[in-house]
Short mmCIF file of C-alpha atoms in Angstrom, two decimals:
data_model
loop_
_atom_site.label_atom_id
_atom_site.label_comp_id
_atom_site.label_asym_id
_atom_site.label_seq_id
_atom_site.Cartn_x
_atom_site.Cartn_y
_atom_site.Cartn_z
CA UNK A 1 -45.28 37.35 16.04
CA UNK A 2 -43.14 41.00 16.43
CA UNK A 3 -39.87 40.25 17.51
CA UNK A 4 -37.80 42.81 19.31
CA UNK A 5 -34.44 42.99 17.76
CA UNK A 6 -32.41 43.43 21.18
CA UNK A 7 -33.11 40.36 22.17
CA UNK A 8 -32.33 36.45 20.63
CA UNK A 9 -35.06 35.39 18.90
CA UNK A 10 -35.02 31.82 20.00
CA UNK A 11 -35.70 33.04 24.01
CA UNK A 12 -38.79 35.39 22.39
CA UNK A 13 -40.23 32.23 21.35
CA UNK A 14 -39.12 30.39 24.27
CA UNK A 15 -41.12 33.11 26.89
CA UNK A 16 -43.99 33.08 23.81
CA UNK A 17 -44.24 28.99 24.52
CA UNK A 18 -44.64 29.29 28.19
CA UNK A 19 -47.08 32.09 28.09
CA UNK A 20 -48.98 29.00 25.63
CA UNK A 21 -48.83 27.00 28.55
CA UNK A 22 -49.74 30.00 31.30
CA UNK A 23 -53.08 30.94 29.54
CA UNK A 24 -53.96 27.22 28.62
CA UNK A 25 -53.50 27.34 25.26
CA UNK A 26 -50.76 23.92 25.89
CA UNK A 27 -51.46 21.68 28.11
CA UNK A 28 -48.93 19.34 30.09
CA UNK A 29 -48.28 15.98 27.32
CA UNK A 30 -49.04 17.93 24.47
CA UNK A 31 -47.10 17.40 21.40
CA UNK A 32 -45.77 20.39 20.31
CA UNK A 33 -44.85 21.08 16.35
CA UNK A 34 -41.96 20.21 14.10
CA UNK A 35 -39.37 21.38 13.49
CA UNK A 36 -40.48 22.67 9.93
CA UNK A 37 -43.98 23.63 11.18
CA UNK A 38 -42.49 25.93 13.78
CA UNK A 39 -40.14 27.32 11.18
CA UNK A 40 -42.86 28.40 9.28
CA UNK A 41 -45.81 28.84 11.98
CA UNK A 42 -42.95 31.74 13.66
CA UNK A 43 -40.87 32.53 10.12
CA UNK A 44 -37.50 31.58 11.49
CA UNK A 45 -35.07 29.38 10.95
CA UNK A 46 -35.56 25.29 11.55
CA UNK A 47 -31.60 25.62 13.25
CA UNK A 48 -33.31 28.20 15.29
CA UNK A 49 -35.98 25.59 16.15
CA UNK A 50 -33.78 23.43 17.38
CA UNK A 51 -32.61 25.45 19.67
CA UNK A 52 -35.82 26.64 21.07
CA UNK A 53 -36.48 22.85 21.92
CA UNK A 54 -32.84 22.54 23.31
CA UNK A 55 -33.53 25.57 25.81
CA UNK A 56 -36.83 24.12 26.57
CA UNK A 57 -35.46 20.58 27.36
CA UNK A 58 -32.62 22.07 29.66
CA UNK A 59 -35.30 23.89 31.42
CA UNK A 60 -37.26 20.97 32.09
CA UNK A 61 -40.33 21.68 30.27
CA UNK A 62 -40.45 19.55 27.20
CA UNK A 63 -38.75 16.16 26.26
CA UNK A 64 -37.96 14.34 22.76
CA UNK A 65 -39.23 10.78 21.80
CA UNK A 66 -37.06 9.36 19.40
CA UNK A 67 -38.50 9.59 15.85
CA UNK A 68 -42.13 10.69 17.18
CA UNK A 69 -41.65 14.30 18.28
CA UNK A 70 -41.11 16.69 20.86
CA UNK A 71 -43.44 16.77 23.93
CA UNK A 72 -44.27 18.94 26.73
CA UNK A 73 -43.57 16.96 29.74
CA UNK A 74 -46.56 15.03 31.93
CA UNK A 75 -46.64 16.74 34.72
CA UNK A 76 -49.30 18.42 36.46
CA UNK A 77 -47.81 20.85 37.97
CA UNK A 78 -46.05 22.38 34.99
CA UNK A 79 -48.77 25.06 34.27
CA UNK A 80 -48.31 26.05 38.18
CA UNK A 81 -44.68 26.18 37.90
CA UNK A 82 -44.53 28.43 34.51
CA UNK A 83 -47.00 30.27 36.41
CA UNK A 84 -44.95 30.84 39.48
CA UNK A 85 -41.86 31.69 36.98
CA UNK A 86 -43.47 34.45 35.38
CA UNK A 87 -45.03 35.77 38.18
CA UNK A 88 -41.57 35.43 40.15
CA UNK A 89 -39.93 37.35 37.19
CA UNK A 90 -42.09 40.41 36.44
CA UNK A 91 -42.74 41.05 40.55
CA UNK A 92 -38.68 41.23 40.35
CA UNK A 93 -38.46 43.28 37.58
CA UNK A 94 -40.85 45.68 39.03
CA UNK A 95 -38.95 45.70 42.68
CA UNK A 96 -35.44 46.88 40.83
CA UNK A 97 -37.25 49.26 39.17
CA UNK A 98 -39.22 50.69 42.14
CA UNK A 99 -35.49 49.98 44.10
CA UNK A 100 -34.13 52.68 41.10
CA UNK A 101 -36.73 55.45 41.99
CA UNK A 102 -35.82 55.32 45.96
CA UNK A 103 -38.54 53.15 46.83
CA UNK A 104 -38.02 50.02 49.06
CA UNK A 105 -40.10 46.47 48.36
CA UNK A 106 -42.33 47.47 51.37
CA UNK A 107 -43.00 51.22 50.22
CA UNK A 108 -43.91 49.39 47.28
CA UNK A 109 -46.11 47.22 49.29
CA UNK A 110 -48.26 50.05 50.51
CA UNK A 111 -48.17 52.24 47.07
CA UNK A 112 -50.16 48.59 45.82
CA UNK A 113 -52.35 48.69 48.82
CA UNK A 114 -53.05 52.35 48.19
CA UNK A 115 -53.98 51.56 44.72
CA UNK A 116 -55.96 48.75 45.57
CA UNK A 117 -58.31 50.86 47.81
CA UNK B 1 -17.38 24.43 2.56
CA UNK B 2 -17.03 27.16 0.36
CA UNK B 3 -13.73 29.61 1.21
CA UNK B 4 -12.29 32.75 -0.41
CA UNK B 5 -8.92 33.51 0.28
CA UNK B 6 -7.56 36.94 0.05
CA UNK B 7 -10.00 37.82 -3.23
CA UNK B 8 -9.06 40.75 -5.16
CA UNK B 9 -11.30 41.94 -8.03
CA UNK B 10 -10.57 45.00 -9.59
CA UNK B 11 -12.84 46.86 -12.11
CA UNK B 12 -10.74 48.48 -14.49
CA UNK B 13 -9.13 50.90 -11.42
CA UNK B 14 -11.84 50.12 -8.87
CA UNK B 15 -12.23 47.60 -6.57
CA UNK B 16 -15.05 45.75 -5.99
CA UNK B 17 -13.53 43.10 -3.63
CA UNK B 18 -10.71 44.22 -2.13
CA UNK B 19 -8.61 41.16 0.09
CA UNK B 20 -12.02 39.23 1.15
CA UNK B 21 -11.40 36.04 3.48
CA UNK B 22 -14.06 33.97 4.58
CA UNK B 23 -15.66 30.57 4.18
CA UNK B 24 -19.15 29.26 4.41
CA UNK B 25 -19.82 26.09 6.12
CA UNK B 26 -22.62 23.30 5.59
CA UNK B 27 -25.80 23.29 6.85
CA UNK B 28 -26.48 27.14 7.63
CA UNK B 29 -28.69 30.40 6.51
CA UNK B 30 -26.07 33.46 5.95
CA UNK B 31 -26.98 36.93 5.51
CA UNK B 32 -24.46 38.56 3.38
CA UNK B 33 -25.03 42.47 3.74
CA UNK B 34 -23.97 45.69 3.18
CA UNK B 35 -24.72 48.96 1.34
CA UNK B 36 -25.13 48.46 -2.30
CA UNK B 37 -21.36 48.83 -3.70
CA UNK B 38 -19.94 47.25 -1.08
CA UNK B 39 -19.10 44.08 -3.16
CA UNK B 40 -22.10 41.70 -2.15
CA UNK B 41 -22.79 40.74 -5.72
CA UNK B 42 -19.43 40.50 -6.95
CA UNK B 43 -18.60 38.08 -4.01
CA UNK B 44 -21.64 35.81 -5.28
CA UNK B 45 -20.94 35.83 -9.09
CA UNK B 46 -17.10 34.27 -8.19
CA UNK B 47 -18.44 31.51 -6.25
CA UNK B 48 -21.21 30.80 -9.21
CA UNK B 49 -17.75 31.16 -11.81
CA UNK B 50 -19.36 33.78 -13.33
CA UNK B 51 -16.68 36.37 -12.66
CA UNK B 52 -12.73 35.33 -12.22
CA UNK B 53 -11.26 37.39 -9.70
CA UNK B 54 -8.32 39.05 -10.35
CA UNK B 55 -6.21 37.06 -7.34
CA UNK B 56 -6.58 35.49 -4.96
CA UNK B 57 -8.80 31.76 -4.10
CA UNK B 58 -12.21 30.72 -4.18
CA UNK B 59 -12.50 27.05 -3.69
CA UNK B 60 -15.99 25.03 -3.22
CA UNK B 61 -14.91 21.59 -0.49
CA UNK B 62 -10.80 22.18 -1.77
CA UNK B 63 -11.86 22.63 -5.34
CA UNK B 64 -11.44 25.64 -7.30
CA UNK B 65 -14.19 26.98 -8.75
CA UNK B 66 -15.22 25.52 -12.09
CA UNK B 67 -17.51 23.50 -13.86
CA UNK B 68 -17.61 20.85 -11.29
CA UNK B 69 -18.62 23.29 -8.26
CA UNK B 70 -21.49 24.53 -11.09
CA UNK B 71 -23.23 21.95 -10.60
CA UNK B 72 -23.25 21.86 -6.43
CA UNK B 73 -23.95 25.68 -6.48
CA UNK B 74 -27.28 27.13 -7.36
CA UNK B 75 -27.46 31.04 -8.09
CA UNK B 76 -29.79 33.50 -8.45
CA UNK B 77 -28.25 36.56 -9.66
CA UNK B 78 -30.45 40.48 -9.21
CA UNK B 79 -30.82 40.97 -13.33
CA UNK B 80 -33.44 39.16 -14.91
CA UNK B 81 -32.11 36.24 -17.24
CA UNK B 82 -35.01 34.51 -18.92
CA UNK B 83 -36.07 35.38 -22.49
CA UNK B 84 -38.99 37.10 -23.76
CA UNK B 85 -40.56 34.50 -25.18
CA UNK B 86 -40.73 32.05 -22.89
CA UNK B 87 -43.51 30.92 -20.77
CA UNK B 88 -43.21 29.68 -17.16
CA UNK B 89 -43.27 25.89 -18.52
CA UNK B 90 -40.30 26.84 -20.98
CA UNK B 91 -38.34 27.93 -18.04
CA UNK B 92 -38.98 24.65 -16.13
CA UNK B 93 -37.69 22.81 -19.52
CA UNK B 94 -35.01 24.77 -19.64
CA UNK B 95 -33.51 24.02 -16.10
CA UNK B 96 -34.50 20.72 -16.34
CA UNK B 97 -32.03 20.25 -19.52
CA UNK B 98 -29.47 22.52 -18.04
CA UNK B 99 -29.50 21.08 -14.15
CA UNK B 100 -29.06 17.42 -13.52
CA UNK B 101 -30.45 18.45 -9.77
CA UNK B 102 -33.11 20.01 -11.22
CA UNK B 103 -36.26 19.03 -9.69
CA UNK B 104 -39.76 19.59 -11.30
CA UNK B 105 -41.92 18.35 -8.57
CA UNK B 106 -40.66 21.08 -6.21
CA UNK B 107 -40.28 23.56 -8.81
CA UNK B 108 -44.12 22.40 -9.67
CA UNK B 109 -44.77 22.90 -5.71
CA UNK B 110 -43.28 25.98 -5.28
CA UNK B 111 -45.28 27.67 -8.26
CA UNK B 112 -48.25 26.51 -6.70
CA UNK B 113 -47.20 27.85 -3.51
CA UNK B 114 -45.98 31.33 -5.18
CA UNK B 115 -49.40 31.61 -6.95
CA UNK B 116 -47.49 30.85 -10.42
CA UNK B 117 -49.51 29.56 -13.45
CA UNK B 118 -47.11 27.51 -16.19
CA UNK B 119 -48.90 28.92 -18.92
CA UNK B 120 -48.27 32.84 -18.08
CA UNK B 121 -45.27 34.45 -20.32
CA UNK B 122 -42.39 35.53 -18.95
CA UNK B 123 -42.60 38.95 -20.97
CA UNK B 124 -46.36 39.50 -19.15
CA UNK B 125 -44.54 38.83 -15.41
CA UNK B 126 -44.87 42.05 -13.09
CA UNK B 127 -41.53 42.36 -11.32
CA UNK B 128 -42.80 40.76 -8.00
CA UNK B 129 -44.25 37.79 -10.09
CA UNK B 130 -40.72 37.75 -11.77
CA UNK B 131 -38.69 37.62 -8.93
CA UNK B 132 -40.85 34.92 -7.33
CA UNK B 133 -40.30 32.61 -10.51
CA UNK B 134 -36.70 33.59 -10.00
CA UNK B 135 -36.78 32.15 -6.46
CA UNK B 136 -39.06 29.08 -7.39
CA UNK B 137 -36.60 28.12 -10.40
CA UNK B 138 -33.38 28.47 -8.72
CA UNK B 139 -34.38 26.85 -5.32
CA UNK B 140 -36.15 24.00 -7.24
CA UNK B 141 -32.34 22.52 -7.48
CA UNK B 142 -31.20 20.46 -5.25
CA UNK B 143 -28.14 22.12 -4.75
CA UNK B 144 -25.91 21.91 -1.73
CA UNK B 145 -24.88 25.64 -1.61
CA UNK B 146 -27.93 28.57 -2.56
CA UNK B 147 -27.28 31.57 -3.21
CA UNK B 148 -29.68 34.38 -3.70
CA UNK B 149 -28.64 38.11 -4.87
CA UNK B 150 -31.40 40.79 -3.29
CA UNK B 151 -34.56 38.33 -3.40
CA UNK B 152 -36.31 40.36 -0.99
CA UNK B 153 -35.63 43.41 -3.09
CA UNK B 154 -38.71 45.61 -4.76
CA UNK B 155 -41.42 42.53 -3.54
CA UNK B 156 -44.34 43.81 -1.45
CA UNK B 157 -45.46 42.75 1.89
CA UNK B 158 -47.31 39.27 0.75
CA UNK B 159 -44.90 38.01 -1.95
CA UNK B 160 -41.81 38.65 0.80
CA UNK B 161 -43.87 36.17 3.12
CA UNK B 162 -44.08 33.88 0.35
CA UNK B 163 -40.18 34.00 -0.60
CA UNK B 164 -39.33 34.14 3.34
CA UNK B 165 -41.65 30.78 3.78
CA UNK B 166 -40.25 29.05 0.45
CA UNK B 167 -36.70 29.39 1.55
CA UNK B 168 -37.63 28.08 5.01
CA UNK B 169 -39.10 25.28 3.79
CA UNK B 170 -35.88 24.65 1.29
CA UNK B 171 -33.75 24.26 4.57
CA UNK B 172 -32.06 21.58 5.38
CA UNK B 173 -28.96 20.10 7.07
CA UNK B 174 -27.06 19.38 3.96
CA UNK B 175 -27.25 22.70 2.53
CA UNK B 176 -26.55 26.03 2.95
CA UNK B 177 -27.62 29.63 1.96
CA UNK B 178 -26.06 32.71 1.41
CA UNK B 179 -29.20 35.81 1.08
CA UNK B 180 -28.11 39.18 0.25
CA UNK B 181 -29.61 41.95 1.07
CA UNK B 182 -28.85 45.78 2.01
CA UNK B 183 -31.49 45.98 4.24
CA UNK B 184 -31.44 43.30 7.04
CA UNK B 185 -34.06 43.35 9.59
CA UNK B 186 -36.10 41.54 6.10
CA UNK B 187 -33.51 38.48 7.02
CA UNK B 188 -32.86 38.66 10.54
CA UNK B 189 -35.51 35.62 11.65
CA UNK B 190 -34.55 33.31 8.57
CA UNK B 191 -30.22 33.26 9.39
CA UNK B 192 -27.77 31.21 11.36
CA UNK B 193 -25.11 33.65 10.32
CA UNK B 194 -24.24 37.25 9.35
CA UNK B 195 -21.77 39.02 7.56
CA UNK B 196 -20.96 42.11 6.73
CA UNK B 197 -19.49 43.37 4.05
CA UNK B 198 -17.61 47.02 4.08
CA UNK B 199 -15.40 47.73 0.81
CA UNK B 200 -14.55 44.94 -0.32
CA UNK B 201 -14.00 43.09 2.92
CA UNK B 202 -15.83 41.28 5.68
CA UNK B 203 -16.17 43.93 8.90
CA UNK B 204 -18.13 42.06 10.59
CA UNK B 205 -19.22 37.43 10.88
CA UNK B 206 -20.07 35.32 12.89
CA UNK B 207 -23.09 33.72 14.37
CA UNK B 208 -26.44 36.08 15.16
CA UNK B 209 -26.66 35.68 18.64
CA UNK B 210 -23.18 35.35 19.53
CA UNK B 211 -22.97 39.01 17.60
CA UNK B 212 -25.92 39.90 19.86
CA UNK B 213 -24.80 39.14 22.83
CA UNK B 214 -20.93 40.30 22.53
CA UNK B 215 -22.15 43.97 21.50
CA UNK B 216 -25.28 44.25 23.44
CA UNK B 217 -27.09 45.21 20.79
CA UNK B 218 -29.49 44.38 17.92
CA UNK B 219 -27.58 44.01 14.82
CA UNK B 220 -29.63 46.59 12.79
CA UNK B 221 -28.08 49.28 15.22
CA UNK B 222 -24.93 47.35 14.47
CA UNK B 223 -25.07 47.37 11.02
CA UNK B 224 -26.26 51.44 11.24
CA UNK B 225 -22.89 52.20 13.72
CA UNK B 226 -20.53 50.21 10.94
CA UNK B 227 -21.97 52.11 7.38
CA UNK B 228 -23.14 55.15 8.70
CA UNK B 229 -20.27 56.94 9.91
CA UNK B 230 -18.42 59.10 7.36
CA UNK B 231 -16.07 56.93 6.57
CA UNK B 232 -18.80 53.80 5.96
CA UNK B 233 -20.70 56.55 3.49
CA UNK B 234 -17.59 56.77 1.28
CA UNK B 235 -18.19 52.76 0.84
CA UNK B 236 -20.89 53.16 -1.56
CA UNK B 237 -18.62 53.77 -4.02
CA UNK B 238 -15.96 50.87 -4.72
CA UNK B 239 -12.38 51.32 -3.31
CA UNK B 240 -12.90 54.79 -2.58
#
């Protein structure tokens, strides 16, 4: 994976994990790897690691079972929330940006529909 | 865990360290950078007690360093240092006499993993192959401080994946590395910790991210604003 060095590295891998779980690739329950097996699987520090897991657990999205692992959490709905978070985030991102060149959310509205035509 | 307090170390009228303070603590990956000159290697060969400085302390948990903190401290230094005539498996006899730490199951492991045979000579290594032996031999100790001078330097694009991956995979909470290294986006995934080193002192430490965050920007740009200007220039030469 390219990382892009304005940014921390743990919340690149963080975003990479839930885009796993977006496209299918991890499913709700799944284990997810060690910490030495994501060191090496990304080529970054096992500290680092542990903090991807930390962010992830105060987010709500995985949990650790004591001496077994780290898990994503069992609920159905997770896919539909990362899903919703993404989709929340880039539609916001584009808004400030349209915002920046003069154009209001519902001029942006009709520049889609014009597209879409 | 390992501190140096107010190091001077003066070549003849040059300085190579000039009033470093800093210590190291358990447990975490430190880049040590800086343009070559600026004292990196210096810094490293008083911690191994290779080099006294000229005042000033460098102590390893309280003690002074000495023949006791040899033998917690694990160094690789930039020149070569085997002999001619040795073949891979002399080397591994060699550390194994000299380092009670000295483990050859992992040094066994990692010449497997660095595509190493025992039986090549040391004399028939290309430089890459060298350094990796380098790497496999001193992180083969089970050391509680590593320290590797310019690992990353002259290896191509497959050996540096190999190095980055073995020194992963040496990680662990009891230990801690210092990597040097004048260029370091090569470094930048593998570190808790960087610090920068401008004539003889630290300009810059501190923790990756916190760095990140507190100057909004990536630390290559960082490290480009601190030795670029005219003034950081005049560092490649000691004390200037």
């Amino acid at each position: 994976m390219e990382f892009d060095s304005n940014y921390p590295i743990y919340l690149q891998i963080v975003g990479e994990i839930k885009r796993q779980i977006i496209i299918g690739n991890l499913m709700p329950g799944d284990k997810l790897p060690s910490n030495s097996d994501m060191a090496l699987q990304y080529k970054i520090n096992p500290n680092t690691v542990q903090r991807i897991y930390k962010q992830l657990e105060h987010e709500g999205i995985c949990f650790t079972r004591r001496g077994l692992g780290t898990y994503l959490i069992e609920d159905d709905n997770l896919t539909t929330r990362m899903k919703t978070e993404a989709v929340t985030k880039m539609v916001s991102t584009f808004l400030s940006k349209m915002s920046s060149l003069g154009f209001s959310p519902s001029d942006a509205i009709n520049i889609i529909k014009d597209i879409q035509k | 865990m390992l501190q140096f307090e107010n190091i001077v170390k003066g070549y003849g009228s040059k300085k190579a360290l000039n009033g470093l303070n800093i210590s190291f603590e358990r447990g975490k990956v430190y880049a040590l950078v800086g343009p070559n000159g600026s004292g990196k290697s210096t810094m490293m060969k008083i911690a191994a007690g290779l080099v006294k400085p000229t005042t000033g302390r460098c102590t390893y948990e309280g003690v002074p360093i000495g023949p006791s903190t040899k033998s917690k401290i694990s160094y690789m230094s930039t020149e070569p240092f085997y002999y001619d005539y040795m073949k891979i498996r002399d080397v591994e006899k060699y550390y194994y006499d000299f380092y009670s730490d000295f483990s050859t199951d992992k040094f066994k492991d990692l010449l497997k993993f660095m595509e190493l045979e025992e039986d090549l000579k040391v004399k028939s290594l290309s430089s890459g192959m060298a350094a990796k032996l380098k790497i496999a031999a001193t992180l083969s100790r089970n050391a509680e401080m590593i320290m590797l001078d310019e690992p990353l330097n002259g290896i191509d694009l497959i050996g540096r994946d190999q190095i980055i991956n073995a020194v992963i995979k040496a990680t662990n909470p009891n230990s801690s590395f210092i990597i040097s290294s004048h260029l370091f986006d090569e470094l930048e995934t593998i570190v808790d910790n960087v610090v920068m080193i401008k004539k003889g002192a630290v300009a810059l430490e501190g923790e990756l991210e916190t760095i990140r965050e507190k100057h909004q920007k990536s630390i290559s740009d960082l490290y480009r604003e601190m030795y670029s200007t005219e003034d950081g220039l005049s560092s490649d030469i000691w004390g200037k």
